[in-house]
Amino acid sequence: MLRAASAGASARPPPRSVDRRSAMRRLPRSASSIVQVQDDEVGDGTTSVVVLAGELLREAEKLIHLKIHPMTIIAGFRLAAECARDTLEAATTNNQGSEKALRQDLLNVAKTTLCSKILAQDKDMFAELAVDAILRLKGSGNLEAIQIIKKTGGTLTDSFLDEGFILEKKIGVGQPKRVENARILIANTAMDTDKVKIYGARVRVDGMAKVADIERAEKEKMKEKVEKILAHDINCFINRQLIYNYPEEIFADAGVMAIEHADFDGIERLALVTGGEIVSTFDHPELVKIGHCKLIEEIMIGEDKLVHFSGVEMGEACTIVLRGASNHLLDEAERSLHDALCVLQQTVADARVVCGGGCPEIKMAKAVDELAARTPGKKALAMEGFARALRQIPATISDNAGLDSPELITQLRAAHADPNSTAGVDVISGEVGDMQMRGIYESFRVKQQVLLSAVEAAEMIIRVDEIVKCAPRQREGM
């Protein structure tokens, strides 16, 4: 058996060995992973984490060419990362105790987040919208209570924040368009079985009168179901599925507002904000949790009719309505606003903020350089490479703004000779400026996550000695 296995192994192409440099070129797969983690954890900083991870790998590759062992590089990076994190924490500002100062911090963080996105031209207005929406959550951090609706027409500046919930559906024909002190039953049940479906149905009868009897029986069955629903003492019924004409008539006669075919995300969020639950059976009304709100009415946004719920049980619920010229623009605006909301959510949970514009990176790089000067051995070389990688963040900011990055970085390093300096790159004026005076702040959690994720990703790739894989099988006749 051993000989057979050996013979089989010899018949295969020999494995190929890929050196470390080739392994490092496999960064895109790891980059997508760290971007996903960064987005899930804090919602922003995805570009920064990729830039920092790539620069760390570039520095590691230089050190490997100098015959420095990967474990020595990793040890140096870990010491540098710990020093950088301590420096970042020391540079934070926390205004948790002052409501006015905290709101200003949130506005500054939101504006900084939106600066690099499609909403940059209207960042002041959208920063106000995002902060107002987040502060309505009262620290709960439940972003499900904030709904974003996109409606084409108008301009981005026509967007607004509505204190309530908006469902993108129309009210049924002949039903009340306004209901006060609403008791809402939210369901996911079939309300379209009052007719015999011709397609897919097989009925054997000896006359058309029997078909009419079957339809009458179906109608009676539907009437009983509607009566069970009405027994819940409700004045609004919202269904995930279709509602056919006959049950809609019964609801209209009973003065109950019926809304059909509500999308699943919509009714899930509606159940959350009204305090109800989604049901599919109606035999035990006493066990069903009914939703409540003060007023339901039909409103117009642009040319569309929607259903507005105000005075919902979850008072922090709100809806941001985005207006714009095209669906593509609205999709980009929604992504940008969602990133800002995620960052603000993290900032409310941890109110520490740091100056933006590359200021914290220069501070961290300076601290790591000073530690490297006191560290004996080859680990100091890795720490110096770590500091150079950190300085690439403000350099990239300058390059993206079309500025002279070498000149600005040298000016920044000179400005940070003062340990209390808050200098950074101001891409609007194209010069080094005081980030604190200009209100350019970023969330501490975002910066910390960028640092930790980039170091972990770089370490994972540096640890790879080589990748061994089989050579591709050669096709016959080639």
Short mmCIF file of C-alpha atoms in Angstrom, two decimals:
data_model
loop_
_atom_site.label_atom_id
_atom_site.label_comp_id
_atom_site.label_asym_id
_atom_site.label_seq_id
_atom_site.Cartn_x
_atom_site.Cartn_y
_atom_site.Cartn_z
CA MET A 1 0.00 0.00 0.00
CA LEU A 2 2.90 2.32 0.75
CA ARG A 3 4.36 1.69 -2.71
CA ALA A 4 1.02 2.42 -4.34
CA ALA A 5 0.73 5.67 -2.46
CA SER A 6 4.24 6.62 -3.44
CA ALA A 7 3.54 5.78 -7.07
CA GLY A 8 0.36 7.88 -6.98
CA ALA A 9 2.22 10.76 -5.41
CA SER A 10 4.97 10.61 -8.01
CA ALA A 11 2.39 10.78 -10.79
CA ARG A 12 1.21 14.20 -9.58
CA PRO A 13 2.98 17.43 -10.51
CA PRO A 14 5.51 18.51 -7.88
CA PRO A 15 4.32 21.14 -5.41
CA ARG A 16 5.36 24.71 -6.02
CA SER A 17 6.75 26.89 -3.28
CA VAL A 18 5.75 30.55 -3.18
CA ASP A 19 8.18 32.78 -1.32
CA ARG A 20 7.25 35.34 1.31
CA ARG A 21 7.18 38.22 -1.17
CA SER A 22 4.56 36.38 -3.19
CA ALA A 23 2.66 35.69 0.02
CA MET A 24 2.68 39.41 0.80
CA ARG A 25 1.19 40.07 -2.62
CA ARG A 26 -1.86 38.18 -1.39
CA LEU A 27 -2.78 41.20 0.73
CA PRO A 28 -6.05 41.92 -1.15
CA ARG A 29 -7.78 38.89 0.39
CA SER A 30 -6.64 39.88 3.88
CA ALA A 31 -7.46 43.52 3.14
CA SER A 32 -11.06 42.64 2.34
CA SER A 33 -11.28 40.82 5.67
CA ILE A 34 -9.94 43.69 7.76
CA VAL A 35 -12.14 46.16 5.88
CA GLN A 36 -15.18 44.04 6.74
CA VAL A 37 -14.15 43.86 10.40
CA GLN A 38 -13.53 47.62 10.51
CA ASP A 39 -16.91 48.33 8.94
CA ASP A 40 -18.76 45.95 11.26
CA GLU A 41 -17.05 47.21 14.41
CA VAL A 42 -17.08 50.98 13.99
CA GLY A 43 -18.52 51.73 10.53
CA ASP A 44 -15.69 53.93 9.24
CA GLY A 45 -11.91 54.01 8.79
CA THR A 46 -11.89 51.30 6.12
CA THR A 47 -9.45 53.17 3.85
CA SER A 48 -7.12 54.06 6.73
CA VAL A 49 -6.84 50.47 7.93
CA VAL A 50 -5.87 49.21 4.45
CA VAL A 51 -3.32 52.00 3.97
CA LEU A 52 -1.71 51.34 7.37
CA ALA A 53 -1.64 47.56 6.89
CA GLY A 54 -0.04 47.97 3.45
CA GLU A 55 2.61 50.35 4.78
CA LEU A 56 3.43 47.98 7.66
CA LEU A 57 3.94 45.17 5.15
CA ARG A 58 6.10 47.42 2.97
CA GLU A 59 8.34 48.18 5.98
CA ALA A 60 8.41 44.50 6.97
CA GLU A 61 9.52 43.51 3.47
CA LYS A 62 12.46 45.94 3.67
CA LEU A 63 13.51 44.42 7.00
CA ILE A 64 13.25 40.87 5.63
CA HIS A 65 15.64 41.85 2.84
CA LEU A 66 18.05 42.90 5.60
CA LYS A 67 17.91 39.28 6.92
CA ILE A 68 15.93 40.23 10.04
CA HIS A 69 13.79 37.32 11.25
CA PRO A 70 10.00 37.73 10.95
CA MET A 71 9.48 37.00 14.67
CA THR A 72 11.85 39.87 15.52
CA ILE A 73 9.83 42.16 13.24
CA ILE A 74 6.58 41.06 14.88
CA ALA A 75 8.03 41.60 18.36
CA GLY A 76 9.07 45.13 17.38
CA PHE A 77 5.66 45.86 15.86
CA ARG A 78 3.91 44.69 19.02
CA LEU A 79 6.02 46.95 21.24
CA ALA A 80 5.38 49.84 18.85
CA ALA A 81 1.62 49.16 18.72
CA GLU A 82 1.38 49.15 22.51
CA CYS A 83 3.27 52.44 22.69
CA ALA A 84 1.11 53.95 19.93
CA ARG A 85 -2.11 52.91 21.64
CA ASP A 86 -1.02 54.45 24.96
CA THR A 87 -0.11 57.68 23.15
CA LEU A 88 -3.48 57.70 21.37
CA GLU A 89 -5.33 57.31 24.67
CA ALA A 90 -3.31 60.14 26.22
CA ALA A 91 -4.28 62.45 23.33
CA THR A 92 -8.04 62.00 23.79
CA THR A 93 -10.62 64.52 25.00
CA ASN A 94 -13.74 63.41 26.86
CA ASN A 95 -16.76 65.71 27.26
CA GLN A 96 -19.18 63.06 28.50
CA GLY A 97 -20.20 65.22 31.47
CA SER A 98 -21.29 68.25 29.42
CA GLU A 99 -24.31 67.81 27.15
CA LYS A 100 -23.52 70.92 25.09
CA ALA A 101 -19.83 70.05 24.64
CA LEU A 102 -20.72 66.43 23.78
CA ARG A 103 -23.13 67.59 21.08
CA GLN A 104 -20.41 69.81 19.61
CA ASP A 105 -17.97 66.89 19.63
CA LEU A 106 -20.53 64.73 17.83
CA LEU A 107 -21.07 67.45 15.21
CA ASN A 108 -17.32 67.76 14.65
CA VAL A 109 -16.90 63.98 14.34
CA ALA A 110 -19.83 63.74 11.91
CA LYS A 111 -18.44 66.56 9.72
CA THR A 112 -15.01 64.92 9.63
CA THR A 113 -16.55 61.57 8.69
CA LEU A 114 -18.63 63.11 5.88
CA CYS A 115 -15.71 65.15 4.49
CA SER A 116 -14.42 62.28 2.36
CA LYS A 117 -17.84 61.20 1.09
CA ILE A 118 -20.42 62.34 -1.43
CA LEU A 119 -22.17 64.47 1.21
CA ALA A 120 -19.07 66.62 1.77
CA GLN A 121 -20.65 69.69 0.13
CA ASP A 122 -23.60 69.59 2.55
CA LYS A 123 -21.75 68.15 5.54
CA ASP A 124 -23.06 70.77 8.00
CA MET A 125 -26.71 69.95 7.28
CA PHE A 126 -26.26 66.17 7.26
CA ALA A 127 -24.09 66.29 10.39
CA GLU A 128 -27.00 68.02 12.17
CA LEU A 129 -29.44 65.39 10.88
CA ALA A 130 -27.20 62.52 12.01
CA VAL A 131 -26.52 63.99 15.45
CA ASP A 132 -30.21 64.75 16.07
CA ALA A 133 -31.12 61.18 15.09
CA ILE A 134 -28.43 59.63 17.32
CA LEU A 135 -29.27 61.80 20.34
CA ARG A 136 -32.92 60.71 20.06
CA LEU A 137 -31.76 57.17 20.87
CA LYS A 138 -30.83 58.41 24.37
CA GLY A 139 -27.74 56.23 24.55
CA SER A 140 -29.45 52.97 23.54
CA GLY A 141 -27.33 52.67 20.38
CA ASN A 142 -30.10 50.81 18.54
CA LEU A 143 -29.70 51.99 14.96
CA GLU A 144 -32.75 49.90 13.95
CA ALA A 145 -34.86 52.75 15.39
CA ILE A 146 -33.47 55.09 12.71
CA GLN A 147 -35.03 54.48 9.30
CA ILE A 148 -33.59 55.92 6.08
CA ILE A 149 -35.95 56.41 3.13
CA LYS A 150 -34.75 57.42 -0.35
CA LYS A 151 -37.03 59.39 -2.66
CA THR A 152 -35.92 60.71 -6.03
CA GLY A 153 -36.69 64.32 -6.78
CA GLY A 154 -35.48 67.62 -5.40
CA THR A 155 -31.90 68.02 -4.18
CA LEU A 156 -29.87 66.63 -1.29
CA THR A 157 -30.56 69.81 0.68
CA ASP A 158 -34.29 68.92 0.64
CA SER A 159 -33.58 65.91 2.91
CA PHE A 160 -35.07 66.08 6.39
CA LEU A 161 -35.48 64.25 9.71
CA ASP A 162 -39.00 63.19 10.69
CA GLU A 163 -39.87 62.29 14.27
CA GLY A 164 -41.80 59.11 13.68
CA PHE A 165 -41.96 56.11 11.34
CA ILE A 166 -42.77 56.19 7.63
CA LEU A 167 -43.96 53.08 5.78
CA GLU A 168 -43.57 53.12 2.00
CA LYS A 169 -47.07 51.79 1.26
CA LYS A 170 -50.53 53.10 0.37
CA ILE A 171 -53.71 52.74 2.41
CA GLY A 172 -56.39 50.48 0.94
CA VAL A 173 -59.34 51.78 -1.13
CA GLY A 174 -62.33 53.09 0.82
CA GLN A 175 -60.57 52.96 4.16
CA PRO A 176 -59.88 55.73 6.67
CA LYS A 177 -56.84 57.84 5.75
CA ARG A 178 -56.31 59.05 9.31
CA VAL A 179 -56.50 57.05 12.54
CA GLU A 180 -55.93 58.48 16.02
CA ASN A 181 -54.88 56.42 19.06
CA ALA A 182 -54.11 53.52 16.74
CA ARG A 183 -54.06 49.90 17.86
CA ILE A 184 -51.98 48.10 15.25
CA LEU A 185 -51.95 44.38 14.44
CA ILE A 186 -48.89 43.43 12.37
CA ALA A 187 -49.21 40.10 10.57
CA ASN A 188 -47.57 37.83 8.04
CA THR A 189 -50.46 35.72 6.82
CA ALA A 190 -52.21 34.76 3.57
CA MET A 191 -55.21 37.01 2.86
CA ASP A 192 -55.68 36.00 -0.79
CA THR A 193 -57.55 32.69 -0.53
CA ASP A 194 -61.09 33.98 -1.03
CA LYS A 195 -60.96 32.76 -4.66
CA VAL A 196 -60.03 29.43 -6.18
CA LYS A 197 -56.68 29.91 -7.89
CA ILE A 198 -57.03 28.56 -11.41
CA TYR A 199 -53.31 28.03 -11.99
CA GLY A 200 -52.01 25.11 -9.97
CA ALA A 201 -55.48 24.09 -8.72
CA ARG A 202 -57.14 20.82 -9.75
CA VAL A 203 -60.87 20.59 -9.04
CA ARG A 204 -63.09 17.73 -10.30
CA VAL A 205 -66.77 18.60 -10.29
CA ASP A 206 -69.78 17.60 -12.35
CA GLY A 207 -71.01 21.17 -12.86
CA MET A 208 -70.15 24.85 -12.56
CA ALA A 209 -72.53 25.14 -9.60
CA LYS A 210 -70.12 23.01 -7.57
CA VAL A 211 -67.26 25.41 -8.42
CA ALA A 212 -69.42 28.25 -7.10
CA ASP A 213 -69.98 26.24 -3.90
CA ILE A 214 -66.24 25.81 -3.48
CA GLU A 215 -65.65 29.54 -3.98
CA ARG A 216 -68.41 30.32 -1.47
CA ALA A 217 -66.74 28.02 1.06
CA GLU A 218 -63.40 29.76 0.49
CA LYS A 219 -65.12 33.12 1.00
CA GLU A 220 -66.69 31.98 4.28
CA LYS A 221 -63.33 30.71 5.45
CA MET A 222 -61.77 34.10 4.69
CA LYS A 223 -64.62 35.90 6.46
CA GLU A 224 -64.03 33.84 9.60
CA LYS A 225 -60.31 34.72 9.48
CA VAL A 226 -61.06 38.44 9.15
CA GLU A 227 -63.52 38.26 12.06
CA LYS A 228 -60.81 36.65 14.20
CA ILE A 229 -58.50 39.53 13.28
CA LEU A 230 -61.16 42.12 14.15
CA ALA A 231 -61.68 40.37 17.50
CA HIS A 232 -58.32 41.80 18.57
CA ASP A 233 -60.00 45.22 18.95
CA ILE A 234 -57.77 46.97 16.43
CA ASN A 235 -58.22 49.89 14.06
CA CYS A 236 -55.16 49.23 11.83
CA PHE A 237 -54.10 45.97 10.19
CA ILE A 238 -50.74 45.71 8.40
CA ASN A 239 -49.92 42.53 6.48
CA ARG A 240 -46.69 41.32 4.95
CA GLN A 241 -48.62 39.55 2.19
CA LEU A 242 -51.37 40.57 -0.21
CA ILE A 243 -54.91 41.43 0.92
CA TYR A 244 -57.54 40.59 -1.73
CA ASN A 245 -60.67 42.62 -2.44
CA TYR A 246 -63.12 40.68 -0.26
CA PRO A 247 -61.19 40.91 3.05
CA GLU A 248 -60.35 44.54 2.19
CA GLU A 249 -64.10 45.24 1.91
CA ILE A 250 -64.74 43.70 5.33
CA PHE A 251 -61.98 45.80 6.89
CA ALA A 252 -63.38 48.95 5.24
CA ASP A 253 -66.91 48.20 6.52
CA ALA A 254 -65.47 47.77 10.04
CA GLY A 255 -63.61 51.10 9.78
CA VAL A 256 -60.20 49.41 10.02
CA MET A 257 -57.25 50.72 8.04
CA ALA A 258 -55.65 47.83 6.11
CA ILE A 259 -52.19 48.02 4.52
CA GLU A 260 -50.99 45.16 2.35
CA HIS A 261 -47.69 43.87 1.02
CA ALA A 262 -45.49 45.76 3.46
CA ASP A 263 -41.85 44.78 2.95
CA PHE A 264 -40.42 42.51 5.63
CA ASP A 265 -37.76 44.98 6.82
CA GLY A 266 -40.47 47.60 7.09
CA ILE A 267 -42.80 45.58 9.31
CA GLU A 268 -39.90 44.28 11.42
CA ARG A 269 -38.87 47.87 12.20
CA LEU A 270 -42.54 48.91 12.60
CA ALA A 271 -43.09 46.13 15.15
CA LEU A 272 -40.01 47.34 17.03
CA VAL A 273 -40.99 51.02 17.19
CA THR A 274 -44.71 50.47 17.95
CA GLY A 275 -44.09 47.84 20.60
CA GLY A 276 -46.03 45.13 18.76
CA GLU A 277 -45.10 41.73 17.35
CA ILE A 278 -45.57 39.98 14.01
CA VAL A 279 -48.20 37.23 14.19
CA SER A 280 -49.52 34.66 11.75
CA THR A 281 -52.34 33.00 13.76
CA PHE A 282 -55.29 34.72 15.41
CA ASP A 283 -56.99 32.12 17.63
CA HIS A 284 -55.81 33.62 20.94
CA PRO A 285 -56.15 37.44 20.95
CA GLU A 286 -55.12 37.61 24.61
CA LEU A 287 -51.62 36.34 23.72
CA VAL A 288 -50.99 38.80 20.88
CA LYS A 289 -48.96 41.95 21.53
CA ILE A 290 -50.63 44.91 19.80
CA GLY A 291 -48.63 47.94 18.61
CA HIS A 292 -49.65 51.48 19.52
CA CYS A 293 -49.14 54.99 18.18
CA LYS A 294 -50.95 58.32 18.56
CA LEU A 295 -51.63 59.03 14.90
CA ILE A 296 -51.51 57.29 11.52
CA GLU A 297 -52.02 59.40 8.42
CA GLU A 298 -51.24 59.41 4.72
CA ILE A 299 -48.61 61.91 3.59
CA MET A 300 -47.03 62.94 0.31
CA ILE A 301 -43.28 63.06 -0.35
CA GLY A 302 -42.59 64.20 -3.88
CA GLU A 303 -45.15 62.38 -5.99
CA ASP A 304 -45.46 59.33 -3.72
CA LYS A 305 -48.02 58.60 -1.03
CA LEU A 306 -46.70 57.06 2.21
CA VAL A 307 -48.08 56.13 5.62
CA HIS A 308 -46.79 58.16 8.55
CA PHE A 309 -46.84 56.86 12.15
CA SER A 310 -46.33 59.55 14.79
CA GLY A 311 -46.25 59.25 18.58
CA VAL A 312 -44.96 55.67 18.44
CA GLU A 313 -44.33 53.72 21.63
CA MET A 314 -40.55 53.78 21.10
CA GLY A 315 -40.19 57.55 21.38
CA GLU A 316 -36.63 57.59 20.04
CA ALA A 317 -37.71 56.24 16.63
CA CYS A 318 -37.22 58.59 13.68
CA THR A 319 -36.95 58.58 9.88
CA ILE A 320 -34.40 60.36 7.71
CA VAL A 321 -35.85 61.11 4.26
CA LEU A 322 -33.16 61.53 1.59
CA ARG A 323 -33.99 63.47 -1.57
CA GLY A 324 -31.83 63.55 -4.69
CA ALA A 325 -31.71 63.63 -8.46
CA SER A 326 -31.02 59.92 -9.09
CA ASN A 327 -31.12 56.53 -7.43
CA HIS A 328 -27.32 56.21 -7.70
CA LEU A 329 -26.84 59.50 -5.84
CA LEU A 330 -29.30 58.43 -3.14
CA ASP A 331 -27.59 55.05 -2.69
CA GLU A 332 -24.21 56.78 -2.18
CA ALA A 333 -25.79 59.32 0.19
CA GLU A 334 -27.37 56.52 2.23
CA ARG A 335 -24.02 54.70 2.59
CA SER A 336 -22.29 57.92 3.63
CA LEU A 337 -24.97 58.77 6.17
CA HIS A 338 -24.95 55.23 7.54
CA ASP A 339 -21.19 55.45 8.12
CA ALA A 340 -21.68 58.73 10.00
CA LEU A 341 -24.45 57.21 12.15
CA CYS A 342 -22.26 54.20 13.02
CA VAL A 343 -19.35 56.45 14.05
CA LEU A 344 -21.65 58.65 16.14
CA GLN A 345 -23.11 55.55 17.81
CA GLN A 346 -19.59 54.51 18.85
CA THR A 347 -18.80 58.05 20.02
CA VAL A 348 -21.90 58.19 22.21
CA ALA A 349 -20.89 54.85 23.78
CA ASP A 350 -17.30 56.08 24.27
CA ALA A 351 -17.20 59.89 24.21
CA ARG A 352 -13.42 60.12 23.79
CA VAL A 353 -12.36 61.98 20.64
CA VAL A 354 -8.98 62.80 19.10
CA CYS A 355 -7.91 65.50 16.66
CA GLY A 356 -8.06 64.59 12.97
CA GLY A 357 -5.95 65.56 9.98
CA GLY A 358 -3.15 63.09 10.79
CA CYS A 359 -2.44 64.69 14.17
CA PRO A 360 -2.71 61.47 16.25
CA GLU A 361 -0.59 59.51 13.75
CA ILE A 362 2.25 62.05 14.01
CA LYS A 363 2.01 61.93 17.82
CA MET A 364 2.10 58.13 17.81
CA ALA A 365 5.00 58.04 15.34
CA LYS A 366 6.99 60.46 17.49
CA ALA A 367 6.39 58.35 20.64
CA VAL A 368 7.37 55.14 18.81
CA ASP A 369 10.56 56.77 17.47
CA GLU A 370 11.52 57.85 20.98
CA LEU A 371 10.88 54.33 22.30
CA ALA A 372 12.91 52.82 19.44
CA ALA A 373 15.86 55.06 20.36
CA ARG A 374 15.82 53.52 23.86
CA THR A 375 15.34 49.91 22.67
CA PRO A 376 18.46 47.78 21.99
CA GLY A 377 18.62 45.15 19.26
CA LYS A 378 17.01 44.63 15.88
CA LYS A 379 13.53 45.19 17.27
CA ALA A 380 14.31 48.91 17.20
CA LEU A 381 14.52 48.75 13.39
CA ALA A 382 11.03 47.27 13.23
CA MET A 383 9.74 50.01 15.55
CA GLU A 384 11.25 52.70 13.35
CA GLY A 385 9.52 51.08 10.36
CA PHE A 386 6.25 51.15 12.33
CA ALA A 387 6.66 54.91 12.91
CA ARG A 388 7.30 55.48 9.18
CA ALA A 389 4.12 53.53 8.36
CA LEU A 390 2.10 55.73 10.75
CA ARG A 391 3.39 58.89 9.06
CA GLN A 392 2.02 57.61 5.75
CA ILE A 393 -1.55 58.31 6.94
CA PRO A 394 -1.18 62.14 6.91
CA ALA A 395 0.98 61.79 3.78
CA THR A 396 -1.87 59.94 2.03
CA ILE A 397 -4.36 62.61 3.19
CA SER A 398 -2.11 65.27 1.62
CA ASP A 399 -1.63 63.31 -1.61
CA ASN A 400 -5.37 62.74 -2.01
CA ALA A 401 -5.93 66.49 -1.67
CA GLY A 402 -3.29 67.24 -4.31
CA LEU A 403 -0.90 68.80 -1.78
CA ASP A 404 2.87 68.53 -1.35
CA SER A 405 3.02 65.69 1.20
CA PRO A 406 6.80 65.72 1.94
CA GLU A 407 6.67 69.44 2.73
CA LEU A 408 3.58 69.13 4.95
CA ILE A 409 4.89 66.08 6.83
CA THR A 410 8.15 67.84 7.69
CA GLN A 411 6.15 70.86 8.88
CA LEU A 412 3.96 68.56 10.99
CA ARG A 413 6.96 66.87 12.58
CA ALA A 414 8.43 70.26 13.43
CA ALA A 415 5.10 71.45 14.88
CA HIS A 416 4.85 68.34 17.07
CA ALA A 417 8.18 69.08 18.71
CA ASP A 418 5.82 70.72 21.20
CA PRO A 419 4.19 67.77 23.05
CA ASN A 420 0.91 69.72 23.41
CA SER A 421 0.60 70.52 19.71
CA THR A 422 -2.65 69.69 17.92
CA ALA A 423 -1.37 70.46 14.41
CA GLY A 424 -2.66 68.48 11.45
CA VAL A 425 -3.23 68.70 7.70
CA ASP A 426 -6.06 71.03 6.69
CA VAL A 427 -6.93 69.95 3.14
CA ILE A 428 -9.28 72.94 2.65
CA SER A 429 -6.62 75.60 3.15
CA GLY A 430 -3.82 73.30 1.95
CA GLU A 431 -1.58 73.93 4.95
CA VAL A 432 -0.77 72.71 8.44
CA GLY A 433 -3.32 74.04 10.94
CA ASP A 434 -4.54 73.67 14.49
CA MET A 435 -7.10 70.84 14.41
CA GLN A 436 -8.56 71.80 17.78
CA MET A 437 -9.23 75.38 16.70
CA ARG A 438 -10.75 74.24 13.39
CA GLY A 439 -12.99 71.62 15.00
CA ILE A 440 -11.56 68.63 13.12
CA TYR A 441 -12.07 65.62 15.39
CA GLU A 442 -12.36 61.87 14.99
CA SER A 443 -13.70 59.11 17.20
CA PHE A 444 -11.14 57.44 19.45
CA ARG A 445 -12.73 54.05 18.85
CA VAL A 446 -12.32 54.37 15.09
CA LYS A 447 -8.64 55.29 15.41
CA GLN A 448 -7.99 52.50 17.90
CA GLN A 449 -9.68 49.91 15.69
CA VAL A 450 -7.66 51.07 12.66
CA LEU A 451 -4.42 50.62 14.60
CA LEU A 452 -5.24 47.20 16.07
CA SER A 453 -6.77 45.71 12.90
CA ALA A 454 -3.88 46.85 10.68
CA VAL A 455 -1.25 45.43 13.06
CA GLU A 456 -3.07 42.09 13.34
CA ALA A 457 -3.45 41.77 9.55
CA ALA A 458 0.20 42.63 8.94
CA GLU A 459 1.37 40.19 11.60
CA MET A 460 -0.73 37.40 10.10
CA ILE A 461 0.92 37.83 6.69
CA ILE A 462 4.44 38.31 8.05
CA ARG A 463 4.14 34.98 9.87
CA VAL A 464 3.71 33.15 6.55
CA ASP A 465 6.99 31.38 5.73
CA GLU A 466 5.89 30.09 2.36
CA ILE A 467 2.79 28.86 0.61
CA VAL A 468 3.03 25.34 -0.88
CA LYS A 469 0.52 24.36 -3.52
CA CYS A 470 0.26 21.83 -6.31
CA ALA A 471 1.21 22.88 -9.81
CA PRO A 472 -1.83 23.02 -12.13
CA ARG A 473 -2.57 19.73 -13.88
CA GLN A 474 -1.43 19.74 -17.51
CA ARG A 475 -4.14 18.91 -20.03
CA GLU A 476 -3.40 16.18 -22.55
CA GLY A 477 -2.32 17.34 -26.00
CA MET A 478 -1.05 20.70 -24.75
#
